[in-house]
Short mmCIF file of C-alpha atoms in Angstrom, two decimals:
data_model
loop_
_atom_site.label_atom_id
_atom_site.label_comp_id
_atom_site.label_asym_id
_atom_site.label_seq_id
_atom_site.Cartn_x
_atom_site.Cartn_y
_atom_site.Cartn_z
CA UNK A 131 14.29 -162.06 -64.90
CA UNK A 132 14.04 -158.83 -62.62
CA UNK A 133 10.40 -158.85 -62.85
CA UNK A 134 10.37 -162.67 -61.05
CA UNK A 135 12.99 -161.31 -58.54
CA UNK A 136 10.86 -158.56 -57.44
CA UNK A 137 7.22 -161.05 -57.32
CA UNK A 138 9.57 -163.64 -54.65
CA UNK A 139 10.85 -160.82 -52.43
CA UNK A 140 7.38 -159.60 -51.97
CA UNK A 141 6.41 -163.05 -51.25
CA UNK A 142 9.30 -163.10 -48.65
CA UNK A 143 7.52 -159.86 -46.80
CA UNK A 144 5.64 -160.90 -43.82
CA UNK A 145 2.20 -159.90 -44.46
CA UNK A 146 0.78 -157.08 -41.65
CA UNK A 147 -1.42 -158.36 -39.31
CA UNK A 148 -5.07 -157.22 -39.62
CA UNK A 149 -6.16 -158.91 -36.75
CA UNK A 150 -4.22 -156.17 -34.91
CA UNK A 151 -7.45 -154.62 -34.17
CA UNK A 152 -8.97 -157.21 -31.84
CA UNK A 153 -11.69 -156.37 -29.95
CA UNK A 154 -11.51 -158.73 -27.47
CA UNK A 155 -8.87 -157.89 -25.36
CA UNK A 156 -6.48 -160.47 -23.12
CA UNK A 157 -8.33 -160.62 -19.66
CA UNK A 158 -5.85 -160.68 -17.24
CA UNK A 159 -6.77 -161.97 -13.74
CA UNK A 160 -5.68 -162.28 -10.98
CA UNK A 161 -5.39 -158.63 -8.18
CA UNK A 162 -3.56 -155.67 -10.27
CA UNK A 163 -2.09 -154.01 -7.66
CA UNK A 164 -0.29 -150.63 -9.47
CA UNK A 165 0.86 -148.94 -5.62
CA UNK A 166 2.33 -152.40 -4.72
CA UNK A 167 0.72 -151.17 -1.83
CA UNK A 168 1.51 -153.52 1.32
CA UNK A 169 -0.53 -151.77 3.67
CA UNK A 170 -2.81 -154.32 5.51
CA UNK A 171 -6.55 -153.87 7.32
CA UNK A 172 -5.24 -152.01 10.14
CA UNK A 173 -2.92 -149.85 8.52
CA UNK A 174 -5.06 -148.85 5.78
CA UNK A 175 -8.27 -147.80 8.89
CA UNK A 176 -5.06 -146.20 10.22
CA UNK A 177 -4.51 -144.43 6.98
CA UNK A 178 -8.40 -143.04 6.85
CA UNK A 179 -8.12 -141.59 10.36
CA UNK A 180 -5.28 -139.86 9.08
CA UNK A 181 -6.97 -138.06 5.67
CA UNK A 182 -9.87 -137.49 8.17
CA UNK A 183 -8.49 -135.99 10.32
CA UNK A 184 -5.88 -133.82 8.06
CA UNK A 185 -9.08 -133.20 5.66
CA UNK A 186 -7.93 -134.23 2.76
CA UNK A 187 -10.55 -134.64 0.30
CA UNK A 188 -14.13 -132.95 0.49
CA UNK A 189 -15.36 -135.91 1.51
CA UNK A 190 -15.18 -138.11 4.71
CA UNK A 191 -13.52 -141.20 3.41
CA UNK A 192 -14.10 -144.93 4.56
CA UNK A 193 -11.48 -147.77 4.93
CA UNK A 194 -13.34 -149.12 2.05
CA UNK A 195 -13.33 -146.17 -0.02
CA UNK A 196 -9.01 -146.16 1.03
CA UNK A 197 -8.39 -150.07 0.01
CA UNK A 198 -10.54 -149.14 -3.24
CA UNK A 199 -7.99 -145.89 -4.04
CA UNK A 200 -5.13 -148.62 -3.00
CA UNK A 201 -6.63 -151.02 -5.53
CA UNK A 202 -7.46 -148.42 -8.18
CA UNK A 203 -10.65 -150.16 -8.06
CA UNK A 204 -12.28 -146.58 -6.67
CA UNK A 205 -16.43 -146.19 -7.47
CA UNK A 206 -15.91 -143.04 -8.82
CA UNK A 207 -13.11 -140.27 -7.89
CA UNK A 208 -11.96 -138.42 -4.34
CA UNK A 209 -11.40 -134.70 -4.75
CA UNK A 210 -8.80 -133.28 -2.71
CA UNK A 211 -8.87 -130.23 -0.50
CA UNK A 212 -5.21 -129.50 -0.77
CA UNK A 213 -2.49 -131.23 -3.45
CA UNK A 214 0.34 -130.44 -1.60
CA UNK A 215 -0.90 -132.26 1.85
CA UNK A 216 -1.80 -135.42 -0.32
CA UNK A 217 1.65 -135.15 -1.96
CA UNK A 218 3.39 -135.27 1.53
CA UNK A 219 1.06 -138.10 2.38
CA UNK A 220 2.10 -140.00 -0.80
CA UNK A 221 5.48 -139.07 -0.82
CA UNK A 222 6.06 -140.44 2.95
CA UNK A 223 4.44 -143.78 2.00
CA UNK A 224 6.56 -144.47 -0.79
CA UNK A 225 9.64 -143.37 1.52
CA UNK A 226 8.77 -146.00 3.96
CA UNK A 227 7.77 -148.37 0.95
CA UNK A 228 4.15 -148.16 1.58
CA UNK A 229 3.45 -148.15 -1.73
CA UNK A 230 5.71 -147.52 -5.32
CA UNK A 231 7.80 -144.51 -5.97
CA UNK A 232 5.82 -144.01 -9.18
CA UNK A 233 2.60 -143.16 -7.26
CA UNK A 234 2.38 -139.78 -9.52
CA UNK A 235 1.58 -141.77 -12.65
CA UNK A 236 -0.75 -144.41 -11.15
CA UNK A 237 -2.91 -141.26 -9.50
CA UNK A 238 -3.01 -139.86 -12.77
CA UNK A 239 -3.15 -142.90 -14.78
CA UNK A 240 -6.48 -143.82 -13.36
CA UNK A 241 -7.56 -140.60 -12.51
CA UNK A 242 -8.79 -141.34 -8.88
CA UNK A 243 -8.65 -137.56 -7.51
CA UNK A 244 -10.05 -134.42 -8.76
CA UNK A 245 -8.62 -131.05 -8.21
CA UNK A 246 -10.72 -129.06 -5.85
CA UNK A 247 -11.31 -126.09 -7.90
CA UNK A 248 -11.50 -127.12 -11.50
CA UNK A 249 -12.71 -130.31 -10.96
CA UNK A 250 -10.65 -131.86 -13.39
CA UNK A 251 -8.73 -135.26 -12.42
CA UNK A 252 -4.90 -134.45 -11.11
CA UNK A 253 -2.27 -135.00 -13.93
CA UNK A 254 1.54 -136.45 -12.93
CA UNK A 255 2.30 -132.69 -13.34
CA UNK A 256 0.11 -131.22 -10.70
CA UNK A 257 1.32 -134.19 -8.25
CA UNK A 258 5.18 -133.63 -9.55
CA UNK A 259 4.61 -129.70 -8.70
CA UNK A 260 3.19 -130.31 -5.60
CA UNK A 261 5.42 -133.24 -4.39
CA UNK A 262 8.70 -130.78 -4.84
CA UNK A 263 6.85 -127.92 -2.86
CA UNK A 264 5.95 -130.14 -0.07
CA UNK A 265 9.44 -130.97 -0.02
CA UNK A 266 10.48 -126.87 0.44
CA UNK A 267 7.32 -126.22 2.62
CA UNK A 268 5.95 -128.44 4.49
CA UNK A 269 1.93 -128.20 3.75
CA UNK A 270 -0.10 -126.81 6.34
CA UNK A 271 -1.64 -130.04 8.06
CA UNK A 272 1.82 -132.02 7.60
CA UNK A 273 2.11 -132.84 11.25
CA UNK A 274 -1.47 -134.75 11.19
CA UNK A 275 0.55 -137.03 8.68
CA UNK A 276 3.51 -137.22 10.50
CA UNK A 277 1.58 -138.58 13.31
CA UNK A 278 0.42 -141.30 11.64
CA UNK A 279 3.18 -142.21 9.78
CA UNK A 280 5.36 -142.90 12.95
CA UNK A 281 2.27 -144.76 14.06
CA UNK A 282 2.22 -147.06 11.07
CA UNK A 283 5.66 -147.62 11.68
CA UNK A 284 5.73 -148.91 15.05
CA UNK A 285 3.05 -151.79 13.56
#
């Protein structure tokens, strides 16, 4: 009698799930959009001027090459000059709700900048570090940013 008890509870168990390692994943369509950016055309060639201009990668950057970064849809990686300037940057979008508050994790998520001297992409750490000391000092170059930012805001 206990043997036939034990055979019907472990018919009762659900049985695991060894399709659990599908290898065709769910395509999901439609624009991903992890910034929730809302900047349009003429903010974004706005925007470019502005990391020109305050140099922040090592590279000239496009409007393109900005709505890619946007879009996490980047062909390859920027590599910033200075962490704490693009943490200002980043940190005044998301003030004005340019983009998410979260924009430490989706940089370092998708690993769209490099450090300058390592190479290496930036982790939420680096960005987290430098977002609280652009909050104590302002990074050299912050006035560039401020610049544009009241621009963006008058439309």
């Amino acid at each position: 009698y206990h043997t036939d008890a034990v055979a019907i509870q472990e018919q009762a168990l659900p049985k695991e799930k060894e399709e659990s390692a599908d290898t065709n994943p769910t395509k999901i369509v439609g624009k991903s959009n992890p910034f929730k950016s809302t900047l349009k055309a003429n903010e974004i060639k706005l925007l470019t001027d502005c990391v020109n201009e305050a140099n922040m990668f090592t590279t000239t950057v496009s409007a393109k090459i900005l709505t890619d970064f946007f879009n996490c849809k980047l062909n390859g990686v920027l590599k910033v000059n200075n962490t704490r300037l693009l943490a200002y940057l980043m940190m005044q979008l998301s003030c004005y709700n340019y983009i998410v508050y979260e924009w430490q994790s989706v940089i370092a998520n998708n690993k769209l900048i490099l450090k300058k001297i390592k190479g290496e992409p930036l982790t939420r750490t680096d960005l987290s570090s430098a977002t609280d000391q652009a909050k104590n000092i302002y990074p050299k170059g912050y006035e560039i940013i401020d610049k544009y930012i009241k621009q963006l805001q008058k439309g």
